[in-house]
Short mmCIF file of C-alpha atoms and ligand atoms in Angstrom, two decimals:
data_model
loop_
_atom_site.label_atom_id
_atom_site.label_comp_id
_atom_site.label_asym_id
_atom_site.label_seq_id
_atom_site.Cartn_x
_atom_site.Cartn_y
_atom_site.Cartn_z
CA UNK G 27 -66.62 20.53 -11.15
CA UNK G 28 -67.45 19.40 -7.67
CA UNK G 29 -70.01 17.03 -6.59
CA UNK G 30 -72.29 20.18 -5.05
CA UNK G 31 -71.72 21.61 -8.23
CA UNK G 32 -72.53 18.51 -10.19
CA UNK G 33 -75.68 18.30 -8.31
CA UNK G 34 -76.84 21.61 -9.27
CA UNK G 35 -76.41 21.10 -12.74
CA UNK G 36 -78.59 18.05 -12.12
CA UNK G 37 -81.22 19.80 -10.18
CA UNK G 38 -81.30 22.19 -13.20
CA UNK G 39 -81.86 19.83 -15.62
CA UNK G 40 -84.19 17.70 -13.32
CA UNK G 41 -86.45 20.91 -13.16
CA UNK G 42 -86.19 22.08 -17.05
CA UNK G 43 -87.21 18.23 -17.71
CA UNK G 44 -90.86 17.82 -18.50
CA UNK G 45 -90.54 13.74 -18.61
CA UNK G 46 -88.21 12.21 -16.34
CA UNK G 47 -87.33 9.06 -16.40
CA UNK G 48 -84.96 7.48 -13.12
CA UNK G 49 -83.42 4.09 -14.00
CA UNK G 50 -82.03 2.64 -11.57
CA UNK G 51 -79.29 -0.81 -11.30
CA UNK G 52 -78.10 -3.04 -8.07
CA UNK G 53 -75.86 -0.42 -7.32
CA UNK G 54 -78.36 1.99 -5.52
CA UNK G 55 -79.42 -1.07 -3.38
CA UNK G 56 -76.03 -1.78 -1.83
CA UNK G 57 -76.01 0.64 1.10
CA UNK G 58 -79.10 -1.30 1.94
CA UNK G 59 -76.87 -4.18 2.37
CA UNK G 60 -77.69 -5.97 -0.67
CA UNK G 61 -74.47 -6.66 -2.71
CA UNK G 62 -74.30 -5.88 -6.17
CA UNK G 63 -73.53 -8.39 -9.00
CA UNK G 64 -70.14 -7.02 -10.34
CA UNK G 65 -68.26 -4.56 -7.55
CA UNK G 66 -65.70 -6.00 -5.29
CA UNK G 67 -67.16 -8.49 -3.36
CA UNK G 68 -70.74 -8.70 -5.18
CA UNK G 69 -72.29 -12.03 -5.74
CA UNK G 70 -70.43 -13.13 -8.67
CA UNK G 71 -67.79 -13.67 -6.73
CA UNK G 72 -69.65 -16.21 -4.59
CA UNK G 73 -71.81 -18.03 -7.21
CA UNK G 74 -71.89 -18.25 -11.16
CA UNK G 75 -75.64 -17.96 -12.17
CA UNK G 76 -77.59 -20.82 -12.97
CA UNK G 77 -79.50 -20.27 -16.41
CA UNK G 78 -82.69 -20.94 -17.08
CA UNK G 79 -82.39 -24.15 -19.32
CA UNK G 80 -80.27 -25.69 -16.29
CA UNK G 81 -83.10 -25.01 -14.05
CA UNK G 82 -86.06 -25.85 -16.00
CA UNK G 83 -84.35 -29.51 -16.90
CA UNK G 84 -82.25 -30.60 -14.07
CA UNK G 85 -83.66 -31.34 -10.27
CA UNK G 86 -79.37 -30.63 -9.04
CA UNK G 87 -79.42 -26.97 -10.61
CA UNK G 88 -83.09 -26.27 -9.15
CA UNK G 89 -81.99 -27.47 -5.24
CA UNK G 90 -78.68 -25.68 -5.80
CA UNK G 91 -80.75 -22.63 -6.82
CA UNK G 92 -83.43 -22.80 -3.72
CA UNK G 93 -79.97 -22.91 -1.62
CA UNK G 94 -78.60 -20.04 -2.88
CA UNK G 95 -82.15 -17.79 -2.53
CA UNK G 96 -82.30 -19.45 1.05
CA UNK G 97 -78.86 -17.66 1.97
CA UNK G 98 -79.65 -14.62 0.47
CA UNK G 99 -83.54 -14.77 2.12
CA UNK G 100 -82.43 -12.74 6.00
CA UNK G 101 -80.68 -10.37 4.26
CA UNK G 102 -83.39 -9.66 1.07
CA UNK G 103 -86.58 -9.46 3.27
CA UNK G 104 -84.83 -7.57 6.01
CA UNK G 105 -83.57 -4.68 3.34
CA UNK G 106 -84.67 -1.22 3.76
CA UNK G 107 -84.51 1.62 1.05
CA UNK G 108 -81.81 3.55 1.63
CA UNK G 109 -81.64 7.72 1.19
CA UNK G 110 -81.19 7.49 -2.29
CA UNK G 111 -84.69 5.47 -3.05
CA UNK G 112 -86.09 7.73 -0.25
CA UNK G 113 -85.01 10.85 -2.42
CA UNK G 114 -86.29 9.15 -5.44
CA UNK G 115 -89.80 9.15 -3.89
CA UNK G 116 -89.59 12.71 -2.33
CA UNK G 117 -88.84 13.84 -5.85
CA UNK G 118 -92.16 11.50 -7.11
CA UNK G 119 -94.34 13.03 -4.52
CA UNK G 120 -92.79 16.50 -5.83
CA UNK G 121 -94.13 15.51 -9.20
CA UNK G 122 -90.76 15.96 -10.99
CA UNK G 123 -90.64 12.01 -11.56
CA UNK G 124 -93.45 10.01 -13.56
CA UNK G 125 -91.75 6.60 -13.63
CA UNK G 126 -88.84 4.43 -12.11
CA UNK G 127 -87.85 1.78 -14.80
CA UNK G 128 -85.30 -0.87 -12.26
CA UNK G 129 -83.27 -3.84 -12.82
CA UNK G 130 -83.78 -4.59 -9.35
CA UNK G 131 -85.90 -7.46 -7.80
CA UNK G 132 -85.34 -6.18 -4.29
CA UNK G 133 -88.78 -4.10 -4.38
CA UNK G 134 -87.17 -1.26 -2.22
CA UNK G 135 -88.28 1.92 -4.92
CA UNK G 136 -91.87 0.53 -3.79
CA UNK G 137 -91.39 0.13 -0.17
CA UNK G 138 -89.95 3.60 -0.13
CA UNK G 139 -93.61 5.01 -0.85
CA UNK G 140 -93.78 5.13 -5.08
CA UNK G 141 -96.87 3.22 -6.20
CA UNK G 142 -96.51 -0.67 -8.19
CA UNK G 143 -97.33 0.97 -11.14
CA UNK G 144 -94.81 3.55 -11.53
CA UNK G 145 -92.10 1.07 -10.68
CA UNK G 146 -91.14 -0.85 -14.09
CA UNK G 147 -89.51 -4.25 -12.71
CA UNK G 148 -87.37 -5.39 -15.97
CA UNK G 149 -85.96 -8.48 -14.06
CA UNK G 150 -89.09 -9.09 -11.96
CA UNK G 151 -89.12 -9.38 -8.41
CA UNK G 152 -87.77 -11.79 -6.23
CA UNK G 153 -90.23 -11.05 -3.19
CA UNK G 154 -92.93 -13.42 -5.60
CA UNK G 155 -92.82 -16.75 -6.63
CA UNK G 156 -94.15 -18.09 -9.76
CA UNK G 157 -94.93 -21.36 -10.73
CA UNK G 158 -92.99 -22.08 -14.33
CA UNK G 159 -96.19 -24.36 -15.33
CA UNK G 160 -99.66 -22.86 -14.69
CA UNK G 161 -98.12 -19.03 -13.75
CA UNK G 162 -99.43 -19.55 -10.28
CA UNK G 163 -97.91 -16.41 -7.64
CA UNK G 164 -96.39 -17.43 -4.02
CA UNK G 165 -95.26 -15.33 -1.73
CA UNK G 166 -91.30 -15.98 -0.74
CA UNK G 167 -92.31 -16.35 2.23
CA UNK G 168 -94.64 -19.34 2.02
CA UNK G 169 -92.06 -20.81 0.00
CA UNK G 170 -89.28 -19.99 2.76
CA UNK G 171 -90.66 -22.06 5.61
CA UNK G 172 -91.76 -24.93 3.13
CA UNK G 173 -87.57 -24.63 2.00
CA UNK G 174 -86.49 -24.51 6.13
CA UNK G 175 -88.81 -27.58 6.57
CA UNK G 176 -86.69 -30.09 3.79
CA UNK G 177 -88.13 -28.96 0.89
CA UNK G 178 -85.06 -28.65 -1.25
CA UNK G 179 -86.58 -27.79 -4.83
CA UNK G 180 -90.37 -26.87 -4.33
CA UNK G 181 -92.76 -27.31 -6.44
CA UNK G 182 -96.62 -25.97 -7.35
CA UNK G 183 -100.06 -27.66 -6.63
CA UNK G 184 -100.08 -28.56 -10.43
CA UNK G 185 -96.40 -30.36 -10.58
CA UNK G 186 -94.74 -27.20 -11.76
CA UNK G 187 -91.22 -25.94 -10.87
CA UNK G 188 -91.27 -22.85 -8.09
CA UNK G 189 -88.81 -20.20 -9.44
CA UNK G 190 -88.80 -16.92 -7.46
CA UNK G 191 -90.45 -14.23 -10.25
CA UNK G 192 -87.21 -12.80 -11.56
CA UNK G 193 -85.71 -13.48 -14.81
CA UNK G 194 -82.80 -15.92 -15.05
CA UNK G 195 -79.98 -15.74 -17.89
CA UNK G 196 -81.59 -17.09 -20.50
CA UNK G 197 -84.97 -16.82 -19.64
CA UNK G 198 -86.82 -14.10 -22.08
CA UNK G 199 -87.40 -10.59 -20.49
CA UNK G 200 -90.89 -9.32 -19.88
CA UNK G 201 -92.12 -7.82 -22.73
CA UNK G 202 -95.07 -5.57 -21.65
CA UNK G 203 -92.01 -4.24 -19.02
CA UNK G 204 -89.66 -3.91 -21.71
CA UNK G 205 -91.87 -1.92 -23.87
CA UNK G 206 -93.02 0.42 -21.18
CA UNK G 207 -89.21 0.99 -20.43
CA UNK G 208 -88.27 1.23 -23.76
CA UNK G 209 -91.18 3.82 -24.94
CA UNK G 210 -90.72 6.12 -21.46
CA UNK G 211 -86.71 6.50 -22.66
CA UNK G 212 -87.91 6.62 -26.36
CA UNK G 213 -89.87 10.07 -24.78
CA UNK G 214 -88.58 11.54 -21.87
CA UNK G 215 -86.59 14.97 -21.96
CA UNK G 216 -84.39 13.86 -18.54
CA UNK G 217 -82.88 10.75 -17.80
CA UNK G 218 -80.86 9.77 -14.34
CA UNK G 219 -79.15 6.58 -14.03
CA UNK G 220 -77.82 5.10 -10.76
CA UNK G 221 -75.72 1.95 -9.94
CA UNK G 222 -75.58 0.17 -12.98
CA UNK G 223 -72.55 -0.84 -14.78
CA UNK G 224 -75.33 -0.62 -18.37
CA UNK G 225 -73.41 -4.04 -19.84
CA UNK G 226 -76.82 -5.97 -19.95
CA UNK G 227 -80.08 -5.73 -22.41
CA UNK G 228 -81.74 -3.38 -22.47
CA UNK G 229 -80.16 -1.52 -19.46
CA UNK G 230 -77.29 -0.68 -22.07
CA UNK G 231 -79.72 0.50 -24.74
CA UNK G 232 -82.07 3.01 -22.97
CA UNK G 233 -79.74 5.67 -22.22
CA UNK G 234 -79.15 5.80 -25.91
CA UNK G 235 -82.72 5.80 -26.87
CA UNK G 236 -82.80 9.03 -24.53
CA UNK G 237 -80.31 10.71 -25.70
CA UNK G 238 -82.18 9.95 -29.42
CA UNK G 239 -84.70 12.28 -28.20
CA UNK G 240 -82.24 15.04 -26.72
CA UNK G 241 -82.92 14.39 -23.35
CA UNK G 242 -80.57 14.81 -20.68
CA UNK G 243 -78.71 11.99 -19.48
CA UNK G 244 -77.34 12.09 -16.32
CA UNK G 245 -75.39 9.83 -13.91
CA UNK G 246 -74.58 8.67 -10.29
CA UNK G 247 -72.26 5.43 -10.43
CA UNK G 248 -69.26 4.51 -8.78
CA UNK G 249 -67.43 2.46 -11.54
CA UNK G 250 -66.92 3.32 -15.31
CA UNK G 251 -69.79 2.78 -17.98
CA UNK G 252 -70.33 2.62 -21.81
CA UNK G 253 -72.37 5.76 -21.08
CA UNK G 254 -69.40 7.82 -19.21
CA UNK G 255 -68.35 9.76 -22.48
CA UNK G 256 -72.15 10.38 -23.88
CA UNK G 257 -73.52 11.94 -20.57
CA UNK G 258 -74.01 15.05 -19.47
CA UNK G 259 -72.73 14.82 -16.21
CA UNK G 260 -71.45 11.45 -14.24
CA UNK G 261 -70.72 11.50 -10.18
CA UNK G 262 -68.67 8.93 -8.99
CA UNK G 263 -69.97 8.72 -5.65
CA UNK G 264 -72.12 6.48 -3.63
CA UNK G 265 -75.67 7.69 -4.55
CA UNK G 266 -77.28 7.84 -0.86
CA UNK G 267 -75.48 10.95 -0.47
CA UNK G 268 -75.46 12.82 -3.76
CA UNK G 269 -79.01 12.50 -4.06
CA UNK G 270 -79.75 13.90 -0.81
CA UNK G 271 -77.64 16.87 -2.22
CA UNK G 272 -79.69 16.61 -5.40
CA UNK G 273 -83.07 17.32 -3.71
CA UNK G 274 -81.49 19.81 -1.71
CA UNK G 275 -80.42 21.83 -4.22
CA UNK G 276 -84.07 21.15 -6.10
CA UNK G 277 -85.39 22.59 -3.24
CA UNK G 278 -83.24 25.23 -3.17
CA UNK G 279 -84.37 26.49 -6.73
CA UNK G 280 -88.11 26.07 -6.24
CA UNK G 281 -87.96 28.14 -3.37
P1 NAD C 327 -74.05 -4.27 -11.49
O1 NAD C 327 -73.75 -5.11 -10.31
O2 NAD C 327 -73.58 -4.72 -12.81
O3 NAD C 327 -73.48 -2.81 -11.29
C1 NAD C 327 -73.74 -2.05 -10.16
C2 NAD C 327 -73.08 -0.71 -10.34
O4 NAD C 327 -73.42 0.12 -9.25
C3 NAD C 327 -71.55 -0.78 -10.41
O5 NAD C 327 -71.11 -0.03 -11.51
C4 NAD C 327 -71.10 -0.15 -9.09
O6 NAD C 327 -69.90 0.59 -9.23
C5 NAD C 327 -72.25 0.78 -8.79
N1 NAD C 327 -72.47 1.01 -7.37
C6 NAD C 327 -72.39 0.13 -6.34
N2 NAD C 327 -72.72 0.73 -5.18
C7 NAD C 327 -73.00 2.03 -5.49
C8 NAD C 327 -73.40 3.16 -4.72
N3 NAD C 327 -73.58 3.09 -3.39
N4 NAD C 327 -73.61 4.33 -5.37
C9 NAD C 327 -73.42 4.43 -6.71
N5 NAD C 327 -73.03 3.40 -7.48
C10 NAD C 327 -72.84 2.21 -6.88
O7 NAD C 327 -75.62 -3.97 -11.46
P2 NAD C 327 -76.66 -3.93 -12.64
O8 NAD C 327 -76.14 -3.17 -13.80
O9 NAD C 327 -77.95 -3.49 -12.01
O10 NAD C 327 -76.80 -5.45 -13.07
C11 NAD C 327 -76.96 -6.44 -12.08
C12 NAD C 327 -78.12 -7.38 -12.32
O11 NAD C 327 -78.27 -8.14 -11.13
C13 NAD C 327 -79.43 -6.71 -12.52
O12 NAD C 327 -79.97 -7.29 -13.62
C14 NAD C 327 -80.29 -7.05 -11.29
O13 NAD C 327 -81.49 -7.66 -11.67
C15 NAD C 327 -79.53 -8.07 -10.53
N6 NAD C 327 -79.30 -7.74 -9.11
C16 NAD C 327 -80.24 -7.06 -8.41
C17 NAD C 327 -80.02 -6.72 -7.09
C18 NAD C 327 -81.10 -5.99 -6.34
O14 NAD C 327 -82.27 -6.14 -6.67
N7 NAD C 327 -80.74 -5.19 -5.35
C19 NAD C 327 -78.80 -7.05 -6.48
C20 NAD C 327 -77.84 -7.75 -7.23
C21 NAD C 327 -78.09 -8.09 -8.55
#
């Protein structure tokens, strides 16, 4: 099949869906300019992560960590979403999507127009900073300028270690996110997965709990997956561009 074809099956089964789910990974964030963690040149070839026990108990890993968000700072807060987030949100506004569940901390499926609540952040989101002690929010910002002026590992009113509110390796995942993510795949009839490689938990568990419940599982990824054999249809292709071809051809069938 070709990708126009591809699409249409998608659009198909996008429109015969009565719950549908999008889950999207790093990879629909890269043609905003933010790398992903394992393509060709995504951050794991610049840095290995620094997990959570190394930050909570060493001052070295905590300044090396600020350094690292500092670098990435321009680039994060000057992202835009990209087509593919923008067709996500046509298609909410179109009704035919009642949640986004993300691994991405880059907020862009919320600056794109879809409301906090249907966004399900499983990694948090790195635009907030939380203080490890008393759970006090920042905003990067704040934190940014006290960073540029010598601040090397800040820290809260209260003594506590600043950590910018995503979740480190290691550090336990959100469970009131988890659930929600879990119990929206546990139920939806349509599922559409986009730039993620599904090799972490629970990414690499909720395509399965879909297809549990005979939902369509559908996906738009450049590299291989454990998923590639179980779907119902896989485009290789960068995502921007097939789903601007997906809502095309929704359109084309509702009218
Ligand atoms: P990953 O890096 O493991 O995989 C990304 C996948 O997207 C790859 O399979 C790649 O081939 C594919 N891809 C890249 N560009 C694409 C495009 N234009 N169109 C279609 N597919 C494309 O990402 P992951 O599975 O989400 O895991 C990475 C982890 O890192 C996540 O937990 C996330 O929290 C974090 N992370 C987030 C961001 C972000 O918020 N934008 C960026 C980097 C890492």
């Amino acid at each position: 099949m070709t990708v126009v074809e591809k699409a249409k099956t998608i659009a198909n089964a996008w429109l015969a869906g009565k719950k549908r789910i999008v889950f999207t990974g790093a990879g629909i964030s890269t043609e905003s300019g933010i790398p992903d963690f394992r393509s060709k040149g995504g951050l794991w070839e610049r840095f290995q992560p620094i997990y959570f026990d190394e930050f909570m108990s060493s001052r070295e890993a905590r300044v090396e960590y600020w350094k690292r968000k500092a670098t990435l700072y321009p680039n994060l807060v000057s992202a835009k979403p990209n087509p593919a987030h923008f067709a996500i949100s046509k298609l909410y506004e179109m009704g035919l999507v009642d949640a986004v569940v993300t691994q991405n901390i880059d907020g862009l499926h919320q600056l794109s127009g879809i409301p906090d609540e249907k966004v399900i952040e499983l990694h948090g989101n790195t635009l907030r900073v939380r203080c490890m002690s008393c759970d006090a929010l920042e905003s990067i910002h704040d934190v940014q300028i006290r960073i540029e002026n010598g601040d090397e590992a800040p820290e809260c009113h209260c003594g506590g270690y600043l950590k910018p509110d995503t979740i480190s390796f290691g550090q336990a995942m959100p469970m009131e996110e988890t659930d929600k993510a879990v119990n929206l795949c546990c139920a939806c009839d349509f599922l559409l997965v986009i730039g993620s490689t599904l090799l972490v938990q629970p990414a690499s568990l909720l395509p399965g709990y879909a297809k549990r419940n005979g939902a369509y599982l559908a996906m738009i990824n450049l590299s291989e997956t454990p998923y590639d054999r179980e779907c119902d249809v896989k485009i290789s292709e960068k995502a921007g561009a097939v789903m601007d071809e997906v809502v095309w051809q929704i359109q084309q069938l509702i009218d």
